Coordinates of C-alpha atoms and ligand atoms in Angstrom, one line a residue:
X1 CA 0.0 0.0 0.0
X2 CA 1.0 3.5 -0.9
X3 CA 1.3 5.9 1.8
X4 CA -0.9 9.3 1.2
X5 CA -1.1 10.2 5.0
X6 CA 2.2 11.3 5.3
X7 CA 2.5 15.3 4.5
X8 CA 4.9 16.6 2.1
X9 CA 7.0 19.5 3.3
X10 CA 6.0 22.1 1.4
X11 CA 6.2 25.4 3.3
X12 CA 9.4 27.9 2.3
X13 CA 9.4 24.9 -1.1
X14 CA 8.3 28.0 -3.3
X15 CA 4.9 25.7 -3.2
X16 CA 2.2 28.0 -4.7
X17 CA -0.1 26.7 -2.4
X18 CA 1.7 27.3 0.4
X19 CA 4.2 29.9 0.2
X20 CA 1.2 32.7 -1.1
X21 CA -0.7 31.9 2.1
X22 CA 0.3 35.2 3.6
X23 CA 0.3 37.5 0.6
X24 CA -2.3 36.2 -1.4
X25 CA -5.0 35.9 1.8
X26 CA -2.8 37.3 4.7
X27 CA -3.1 34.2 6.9
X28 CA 0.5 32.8 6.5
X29 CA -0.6 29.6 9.2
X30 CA -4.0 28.7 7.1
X31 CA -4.4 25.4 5.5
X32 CA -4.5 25.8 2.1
X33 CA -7.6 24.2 0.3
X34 CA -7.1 25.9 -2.8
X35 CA -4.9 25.6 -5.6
X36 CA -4.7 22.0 -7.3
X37 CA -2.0 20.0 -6.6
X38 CA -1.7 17.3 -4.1
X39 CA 0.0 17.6 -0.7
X40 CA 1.3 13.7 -0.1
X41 CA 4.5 12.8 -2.0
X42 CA 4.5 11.5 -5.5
X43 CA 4.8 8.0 -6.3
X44 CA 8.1 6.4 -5.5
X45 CA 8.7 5.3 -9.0
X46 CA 8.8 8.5 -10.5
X47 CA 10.9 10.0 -7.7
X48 CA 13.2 6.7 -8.3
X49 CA 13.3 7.9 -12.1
X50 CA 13.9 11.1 -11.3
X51 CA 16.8 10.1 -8.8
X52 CA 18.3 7.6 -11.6
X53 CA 18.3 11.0 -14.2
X54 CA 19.7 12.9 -11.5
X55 CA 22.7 10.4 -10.7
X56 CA 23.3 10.4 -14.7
X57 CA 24.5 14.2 -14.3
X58 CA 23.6 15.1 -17.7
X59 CA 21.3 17.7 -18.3
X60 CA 21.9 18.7 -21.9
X61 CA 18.9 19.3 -24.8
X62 CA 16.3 16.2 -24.9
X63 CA 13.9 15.4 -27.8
X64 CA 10.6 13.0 -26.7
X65 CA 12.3 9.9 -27.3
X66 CA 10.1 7.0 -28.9
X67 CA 10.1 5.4 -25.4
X68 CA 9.0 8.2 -23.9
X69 CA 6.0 8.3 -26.9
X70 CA 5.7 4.7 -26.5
X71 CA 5.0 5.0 -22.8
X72 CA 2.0 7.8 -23.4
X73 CA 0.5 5.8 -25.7
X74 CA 0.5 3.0 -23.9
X75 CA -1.1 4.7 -21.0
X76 CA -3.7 6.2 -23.0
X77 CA -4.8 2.6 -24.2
X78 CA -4.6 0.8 -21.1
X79 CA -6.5 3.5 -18.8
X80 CA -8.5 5.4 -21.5
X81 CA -9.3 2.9 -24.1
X82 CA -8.0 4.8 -26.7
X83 CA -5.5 3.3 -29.1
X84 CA -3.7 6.0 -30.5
X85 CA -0.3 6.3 -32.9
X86 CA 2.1 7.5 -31.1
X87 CA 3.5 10.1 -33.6
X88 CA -0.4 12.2 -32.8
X89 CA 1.6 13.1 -29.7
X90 CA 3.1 16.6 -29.2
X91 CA 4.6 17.4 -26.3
X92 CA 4.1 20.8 -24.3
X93 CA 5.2 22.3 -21.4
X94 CA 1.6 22.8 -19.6
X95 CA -1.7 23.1 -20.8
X96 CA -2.5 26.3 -19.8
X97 CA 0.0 28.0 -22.0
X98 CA -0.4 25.5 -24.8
X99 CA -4.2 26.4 -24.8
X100 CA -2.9 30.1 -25.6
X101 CA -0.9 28.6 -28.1
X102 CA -3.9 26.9 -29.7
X103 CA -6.1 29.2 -29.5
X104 CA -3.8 32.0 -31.2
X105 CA -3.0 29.3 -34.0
X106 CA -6.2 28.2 -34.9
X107 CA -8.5 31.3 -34.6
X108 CA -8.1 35.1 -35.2
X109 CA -8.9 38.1 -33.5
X110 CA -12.5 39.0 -32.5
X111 CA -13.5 35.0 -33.1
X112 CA -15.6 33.2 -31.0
X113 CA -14.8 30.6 -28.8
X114 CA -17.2 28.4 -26.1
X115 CA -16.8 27.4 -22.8
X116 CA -19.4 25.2 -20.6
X117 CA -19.8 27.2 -17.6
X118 CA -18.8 27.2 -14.2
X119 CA -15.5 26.5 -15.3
X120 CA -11.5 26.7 -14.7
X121 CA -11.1 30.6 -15.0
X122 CA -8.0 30.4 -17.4
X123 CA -9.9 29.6 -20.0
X124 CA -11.6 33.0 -20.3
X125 CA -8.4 34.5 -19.4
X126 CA -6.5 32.5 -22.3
X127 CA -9.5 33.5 -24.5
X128 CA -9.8 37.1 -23.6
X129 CA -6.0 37.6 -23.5
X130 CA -5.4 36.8 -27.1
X131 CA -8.3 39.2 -28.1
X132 CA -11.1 36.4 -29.0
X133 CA -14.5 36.6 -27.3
X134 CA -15.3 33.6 -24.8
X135 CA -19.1 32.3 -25.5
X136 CA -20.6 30.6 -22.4
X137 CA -22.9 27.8 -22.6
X138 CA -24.0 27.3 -19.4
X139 CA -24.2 23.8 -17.7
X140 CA -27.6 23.1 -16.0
X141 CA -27.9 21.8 -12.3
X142 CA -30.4 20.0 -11.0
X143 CA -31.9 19.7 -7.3
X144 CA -29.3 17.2 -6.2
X145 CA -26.7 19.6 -7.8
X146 CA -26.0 17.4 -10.6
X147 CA -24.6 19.0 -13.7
X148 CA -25.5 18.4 -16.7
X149 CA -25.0 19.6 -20.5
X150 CA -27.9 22.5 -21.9
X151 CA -27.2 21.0 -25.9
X152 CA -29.8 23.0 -27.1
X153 CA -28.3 25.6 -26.1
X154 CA -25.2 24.6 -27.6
X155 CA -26.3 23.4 -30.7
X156 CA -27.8 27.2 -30.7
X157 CA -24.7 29.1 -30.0
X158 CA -22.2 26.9 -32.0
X159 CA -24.8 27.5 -35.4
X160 CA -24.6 30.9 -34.6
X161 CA -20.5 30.7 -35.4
X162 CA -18.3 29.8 -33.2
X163 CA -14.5 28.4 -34.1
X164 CA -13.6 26.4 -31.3
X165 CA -14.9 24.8 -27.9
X166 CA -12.8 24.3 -25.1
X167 CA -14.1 21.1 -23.4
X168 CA -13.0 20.4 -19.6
X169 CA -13.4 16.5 -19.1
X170 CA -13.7 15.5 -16.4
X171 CA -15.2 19.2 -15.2
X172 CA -13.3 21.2 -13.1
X173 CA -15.0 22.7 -10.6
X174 CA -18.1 21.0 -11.0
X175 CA -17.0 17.2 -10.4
X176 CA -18.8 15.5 -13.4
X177 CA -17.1 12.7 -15.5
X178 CA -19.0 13.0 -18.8
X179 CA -21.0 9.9 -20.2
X180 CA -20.1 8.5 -23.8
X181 CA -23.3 10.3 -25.0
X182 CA -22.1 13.1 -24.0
X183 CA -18.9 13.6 -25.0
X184 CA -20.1 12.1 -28.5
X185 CA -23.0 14.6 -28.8
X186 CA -20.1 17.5 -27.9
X187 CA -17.8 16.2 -30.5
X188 CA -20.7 15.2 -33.3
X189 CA -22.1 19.4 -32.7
X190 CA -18.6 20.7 -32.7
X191 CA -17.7 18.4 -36.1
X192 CA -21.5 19.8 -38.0
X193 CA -20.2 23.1 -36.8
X194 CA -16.8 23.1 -37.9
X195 CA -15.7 24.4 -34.6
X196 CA -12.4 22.9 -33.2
X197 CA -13.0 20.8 -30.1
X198 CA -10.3 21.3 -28.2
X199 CA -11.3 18.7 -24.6
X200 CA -8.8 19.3 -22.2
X201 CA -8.4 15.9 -20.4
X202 CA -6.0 16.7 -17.3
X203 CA -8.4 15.0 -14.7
X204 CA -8.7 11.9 -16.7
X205 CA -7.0 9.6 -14.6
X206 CA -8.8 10.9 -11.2
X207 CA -12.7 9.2 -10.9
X208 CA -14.6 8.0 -8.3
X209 CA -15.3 4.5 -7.2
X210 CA -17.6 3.0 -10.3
X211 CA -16.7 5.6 -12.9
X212 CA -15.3 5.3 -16.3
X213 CA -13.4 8.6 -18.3
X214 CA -15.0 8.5 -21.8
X215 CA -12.1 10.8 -24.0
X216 CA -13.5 12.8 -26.7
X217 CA -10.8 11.3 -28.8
X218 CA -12.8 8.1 -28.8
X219 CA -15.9 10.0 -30.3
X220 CA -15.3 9.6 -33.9
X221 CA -14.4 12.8 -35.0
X222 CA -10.9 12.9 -35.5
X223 CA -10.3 15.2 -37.6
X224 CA -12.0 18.1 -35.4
X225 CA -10.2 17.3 -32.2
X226 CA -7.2 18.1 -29.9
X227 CA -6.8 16.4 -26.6
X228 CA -4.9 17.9 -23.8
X229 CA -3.2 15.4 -21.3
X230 CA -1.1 15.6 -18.7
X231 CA 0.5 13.6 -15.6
X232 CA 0.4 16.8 -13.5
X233 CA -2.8 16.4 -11.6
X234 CA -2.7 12.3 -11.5
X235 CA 0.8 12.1 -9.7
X236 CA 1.5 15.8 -8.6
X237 CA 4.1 16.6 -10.7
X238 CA 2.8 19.9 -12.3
X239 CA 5.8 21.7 -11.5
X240 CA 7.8 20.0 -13.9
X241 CA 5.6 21.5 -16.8
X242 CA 5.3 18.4 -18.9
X243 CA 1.7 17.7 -21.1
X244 CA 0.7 15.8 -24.0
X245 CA -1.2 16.9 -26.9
X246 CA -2.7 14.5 -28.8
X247 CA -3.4 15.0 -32.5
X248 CA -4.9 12.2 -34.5
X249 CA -5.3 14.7 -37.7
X250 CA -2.0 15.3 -39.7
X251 CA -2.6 18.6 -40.8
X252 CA -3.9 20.1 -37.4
X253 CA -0.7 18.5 -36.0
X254 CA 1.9 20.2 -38.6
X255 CA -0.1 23.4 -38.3
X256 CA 0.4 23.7 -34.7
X257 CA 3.7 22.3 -34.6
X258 CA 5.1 24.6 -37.2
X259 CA 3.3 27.6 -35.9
X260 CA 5.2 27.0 -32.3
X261 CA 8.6 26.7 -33.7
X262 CA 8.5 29.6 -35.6
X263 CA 7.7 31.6 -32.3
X264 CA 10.8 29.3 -30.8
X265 CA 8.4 27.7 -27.9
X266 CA 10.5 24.4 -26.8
X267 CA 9.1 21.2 -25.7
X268 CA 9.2 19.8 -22.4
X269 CA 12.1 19.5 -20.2
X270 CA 13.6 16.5 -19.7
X271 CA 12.9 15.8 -16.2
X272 CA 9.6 16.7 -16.9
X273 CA 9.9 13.8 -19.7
X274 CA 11.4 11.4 -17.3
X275 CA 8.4 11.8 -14.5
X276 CA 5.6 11.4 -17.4
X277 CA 7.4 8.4 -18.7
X278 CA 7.9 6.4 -15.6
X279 CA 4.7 7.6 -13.9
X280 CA 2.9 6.3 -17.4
X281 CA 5.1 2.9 -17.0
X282 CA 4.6 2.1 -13.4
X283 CA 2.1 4.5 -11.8
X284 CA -0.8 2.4 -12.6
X285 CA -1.0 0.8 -9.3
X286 CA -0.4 4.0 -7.5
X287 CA -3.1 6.0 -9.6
X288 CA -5.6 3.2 -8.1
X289 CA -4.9 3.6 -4.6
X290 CA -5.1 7.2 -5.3
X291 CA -8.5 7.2 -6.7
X292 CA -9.8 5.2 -3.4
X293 CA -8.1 7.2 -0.9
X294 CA -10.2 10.0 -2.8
X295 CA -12.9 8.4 -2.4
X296 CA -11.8 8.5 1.6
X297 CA -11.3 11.8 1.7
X298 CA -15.1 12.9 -0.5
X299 CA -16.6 10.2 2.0
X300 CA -14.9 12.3 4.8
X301 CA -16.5 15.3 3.1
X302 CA -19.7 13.8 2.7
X303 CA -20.2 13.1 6.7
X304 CA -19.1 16.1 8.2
X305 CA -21.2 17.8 5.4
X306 CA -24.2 15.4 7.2
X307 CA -23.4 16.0 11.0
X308 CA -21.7 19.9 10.8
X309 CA -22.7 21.2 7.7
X310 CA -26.3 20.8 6.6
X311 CA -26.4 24.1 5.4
X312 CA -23.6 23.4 3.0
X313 CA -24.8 21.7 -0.5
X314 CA -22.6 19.3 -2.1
X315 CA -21.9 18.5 -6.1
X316 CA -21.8 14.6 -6.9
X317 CA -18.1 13.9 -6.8
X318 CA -17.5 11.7 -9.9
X319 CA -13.9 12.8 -10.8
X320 CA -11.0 15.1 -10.3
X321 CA -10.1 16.2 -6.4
X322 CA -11.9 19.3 -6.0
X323 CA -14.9 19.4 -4.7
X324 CA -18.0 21.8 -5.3
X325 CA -19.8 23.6 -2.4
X326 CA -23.0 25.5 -2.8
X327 CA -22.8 27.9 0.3
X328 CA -25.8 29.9 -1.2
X329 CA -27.7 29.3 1.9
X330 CA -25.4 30.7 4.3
X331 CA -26.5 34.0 3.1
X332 CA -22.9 34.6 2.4
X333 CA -21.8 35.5 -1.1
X334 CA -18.5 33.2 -2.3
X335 CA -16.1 35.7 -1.9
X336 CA -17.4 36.9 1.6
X337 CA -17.4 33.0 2.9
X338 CA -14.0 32.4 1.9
X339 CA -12.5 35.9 3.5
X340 CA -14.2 34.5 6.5
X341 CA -12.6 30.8 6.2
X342 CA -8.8 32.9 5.3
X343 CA -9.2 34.5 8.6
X344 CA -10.3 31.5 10.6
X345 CA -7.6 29.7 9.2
X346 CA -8.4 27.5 5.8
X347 CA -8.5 28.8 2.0
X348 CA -10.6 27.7 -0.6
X349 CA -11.3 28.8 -3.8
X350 CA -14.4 31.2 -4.3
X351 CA -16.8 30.3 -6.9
X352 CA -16.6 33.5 -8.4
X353 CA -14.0 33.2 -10.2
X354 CA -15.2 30.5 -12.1
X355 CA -18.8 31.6 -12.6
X356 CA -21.1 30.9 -10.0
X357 CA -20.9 33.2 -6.7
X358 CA -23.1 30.7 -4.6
X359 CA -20.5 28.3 -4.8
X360 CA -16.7 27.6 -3.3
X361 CA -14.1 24.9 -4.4
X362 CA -12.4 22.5 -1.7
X363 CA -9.3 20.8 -3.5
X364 CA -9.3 17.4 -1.0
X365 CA -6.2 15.8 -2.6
X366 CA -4.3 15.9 1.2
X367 CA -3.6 13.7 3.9
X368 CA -6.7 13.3 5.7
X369 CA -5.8 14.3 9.2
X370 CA -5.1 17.7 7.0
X371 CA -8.8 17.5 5.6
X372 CA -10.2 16.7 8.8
X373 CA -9.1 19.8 10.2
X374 CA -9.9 21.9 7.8
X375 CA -13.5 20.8 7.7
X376 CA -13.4 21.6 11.5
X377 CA -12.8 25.1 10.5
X378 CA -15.4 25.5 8.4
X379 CA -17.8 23.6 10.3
X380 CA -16.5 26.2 13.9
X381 CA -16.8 29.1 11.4
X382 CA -20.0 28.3 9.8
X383 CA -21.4 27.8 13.1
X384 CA -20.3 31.4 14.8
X385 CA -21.9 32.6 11.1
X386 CA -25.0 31.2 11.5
X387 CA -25.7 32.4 15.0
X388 CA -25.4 36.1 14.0
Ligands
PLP401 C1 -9.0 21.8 -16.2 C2 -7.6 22.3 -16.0 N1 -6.8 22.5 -17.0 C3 -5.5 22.9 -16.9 C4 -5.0 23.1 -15.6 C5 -3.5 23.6 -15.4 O1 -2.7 22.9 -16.2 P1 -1.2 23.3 -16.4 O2 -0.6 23.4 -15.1 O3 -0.6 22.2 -17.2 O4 -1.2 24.6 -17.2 C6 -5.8 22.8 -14.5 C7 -5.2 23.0 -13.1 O5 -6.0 23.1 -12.2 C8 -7.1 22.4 -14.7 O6 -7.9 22.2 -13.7

């Protein structure tokens, strides 16, 4: 068994999540809830990997080898059910950026481009920032807070021209794993379109007990579609800026690739390379035991939510670690709740940023001695709220 109660030391590391405690929310002793990353060590078989590159002492220019290709590939297939040739693969160096990149090389200024939200803020920001205008197509809720796709509304908005759709699957902050329908309907509107789907698949490997990741590059419509991967999220390693896009059509592929190395954007680095390969290689087991001591930690969620919390409303958890809160019945707005939680000593994200001020975002991929206190400070801080 893996060991994921153990804390990693991450305090004066340069840790986002950490070190920004005090400037970003001036409570340098909170526990941080908030950005996503993982605070129990990565598996020991990529920090064996890493080690082994280490003890080489060479650090000199590195091209994605074919083992390295091989190894994505082969993950892709075993845990996605997707057999892909390995040469779709293009390396990046994070997929935030390489959504800029992609969206500057496929559309021009002033075009349109949808997102389904609530959704990670960056991809307004990447939108907005290159001068395009982000669409919204906003996902429906139901009363048990399950999320769901409004195609009509889609089908709508893509006729009325848009270039490209950024898909997040699984969802981020909203929790859903999206069925085979679904992702085919996405991909089948995008394709009668002609907008790019771009489905950004970080999350992939992260489900809950019973759930199955369905990649939009199993849809059919290859020749539409870019899929963003990464081992960043699945085995913490997102400071070593290593993704994977994946590319089935040729021309997309050249397009992209060409258009990079003209603006003299590299690749990965190589420890980066070396993480992704051996996580991809032997992580399997480890990415399991993840998934259930997840499912540990929402369970964890789940009960205090029952006992402490009632107040609090809860968004199925079918994948990723973050887990959606509707605090709308506190009578608190999102940004108000979490200035209350900074000062009484845990930070989560508010849901404002993302699209929906009724709702926060607790990020539950920590030991769980670390979650259980933190859900005692919302639960003591909730409490003093509620009896104003
Ligand atoms: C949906 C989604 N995409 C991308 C990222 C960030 O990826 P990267 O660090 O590779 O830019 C995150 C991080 O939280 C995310 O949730």
């Amino acid at each position: 068994m893996y060991d994921f109660d153990t804390p990693a030391p991450r305090t004066g590391t340069g840790a986002i999540k950490w070190d920004l405690r005090q400037s970003a929310f001036g409570n340098g002793d909170a526990l941080p809830f908030w950005v996503a990353d993982s605070d129990y060590m990565s598996p020991p078989e990529v920090v064996e990997a890493l080690r082994d590159a280490a003890a080489r002492c060479v650090f000199g220019y590195t091209l994605p080898t074919r083992s390295y290709k091989d190894a994505v590939a082969g993950w892709v297939a075993r845990r996605h059910g997707w057999e892909i040739d390995p040469d779709w693969i293009v390396p990046s160096t994070g997929i935030v950026s390489e959504l800029a990149h992609i969206v500057r090389c496929f559309t021009e200024p002033g075009d349109r481009i949808l997102i389904q939200t609530p959704v990670y803020d960056p991809f307004a920001g990447v939108v907005r920032d290159a001068g395009r205008t982000p669409v919204e197509n906003r996902l429906l809720r139901d009363g048990a807070l399950r999320y769901t796709m409004d195609f009509e509304d889609l089908a709508r908005k893509l006729a009325a021209g848009v270039k490209m759709m950024i898909l997040c699957s699984p969802h981020n902050p909203v929790g859903r794993v999206w069925t085979r329908e679904e992702v085919c309907r996405v991909a089948e509107l995008c394709a009668a379109h002609g907008a790019l789907l771009v489905s950004d698949e970080i999350h992939w490997d992260i489900l809950m007990p019973g759930r199955a990741h369905f990649s939009a590059g199993s849809a059919g419509t290859p020749g539409n579609l870019i899929v963003l991967t990464a081992p960043s999220k699945t085995f913490n390693v997102a400071g070593l800026k290593c993704s994977n896009d994946i590319i089935p059509d040729a021309g997309l592929r050249e397009k992209l690739t060409k258009w990079k190395e003209i603006r003299h954007l590299d690749g990965p680095n190589s420890l980066g390379m070396t993480a992704c390969q051996a996580a991809y290689t032997h992580g399997g087991r480890w990415c399991d035991e993840q998934n259930a001591y997840l499912a540990g930690n929402a369970r964890l969620v789940y009960d205090v939510r029952a006992q402490k919390l009632p107040e609090i409303g809860i968004a199925p958890l079918e994948g990723t670690y973050l887990m959606w809160l509707d605090i709308s019945k506190t009578g608190l707005d999102s940004r108000a709740f979490c200035d209350r939680l900074n000062r009484a000593g845990a930070i989560l994200n508010d849901g404002y940023r993302y699209g929906d001020d009724g709702f926060v975002r607790l990020n539950i991929a920590c030991p769980r001695a670390q979650l259980e206190a933190g859900l005692e400070i919302i639960a003591a801080t909730l409490a003093g709220e509620m009896k104003r």
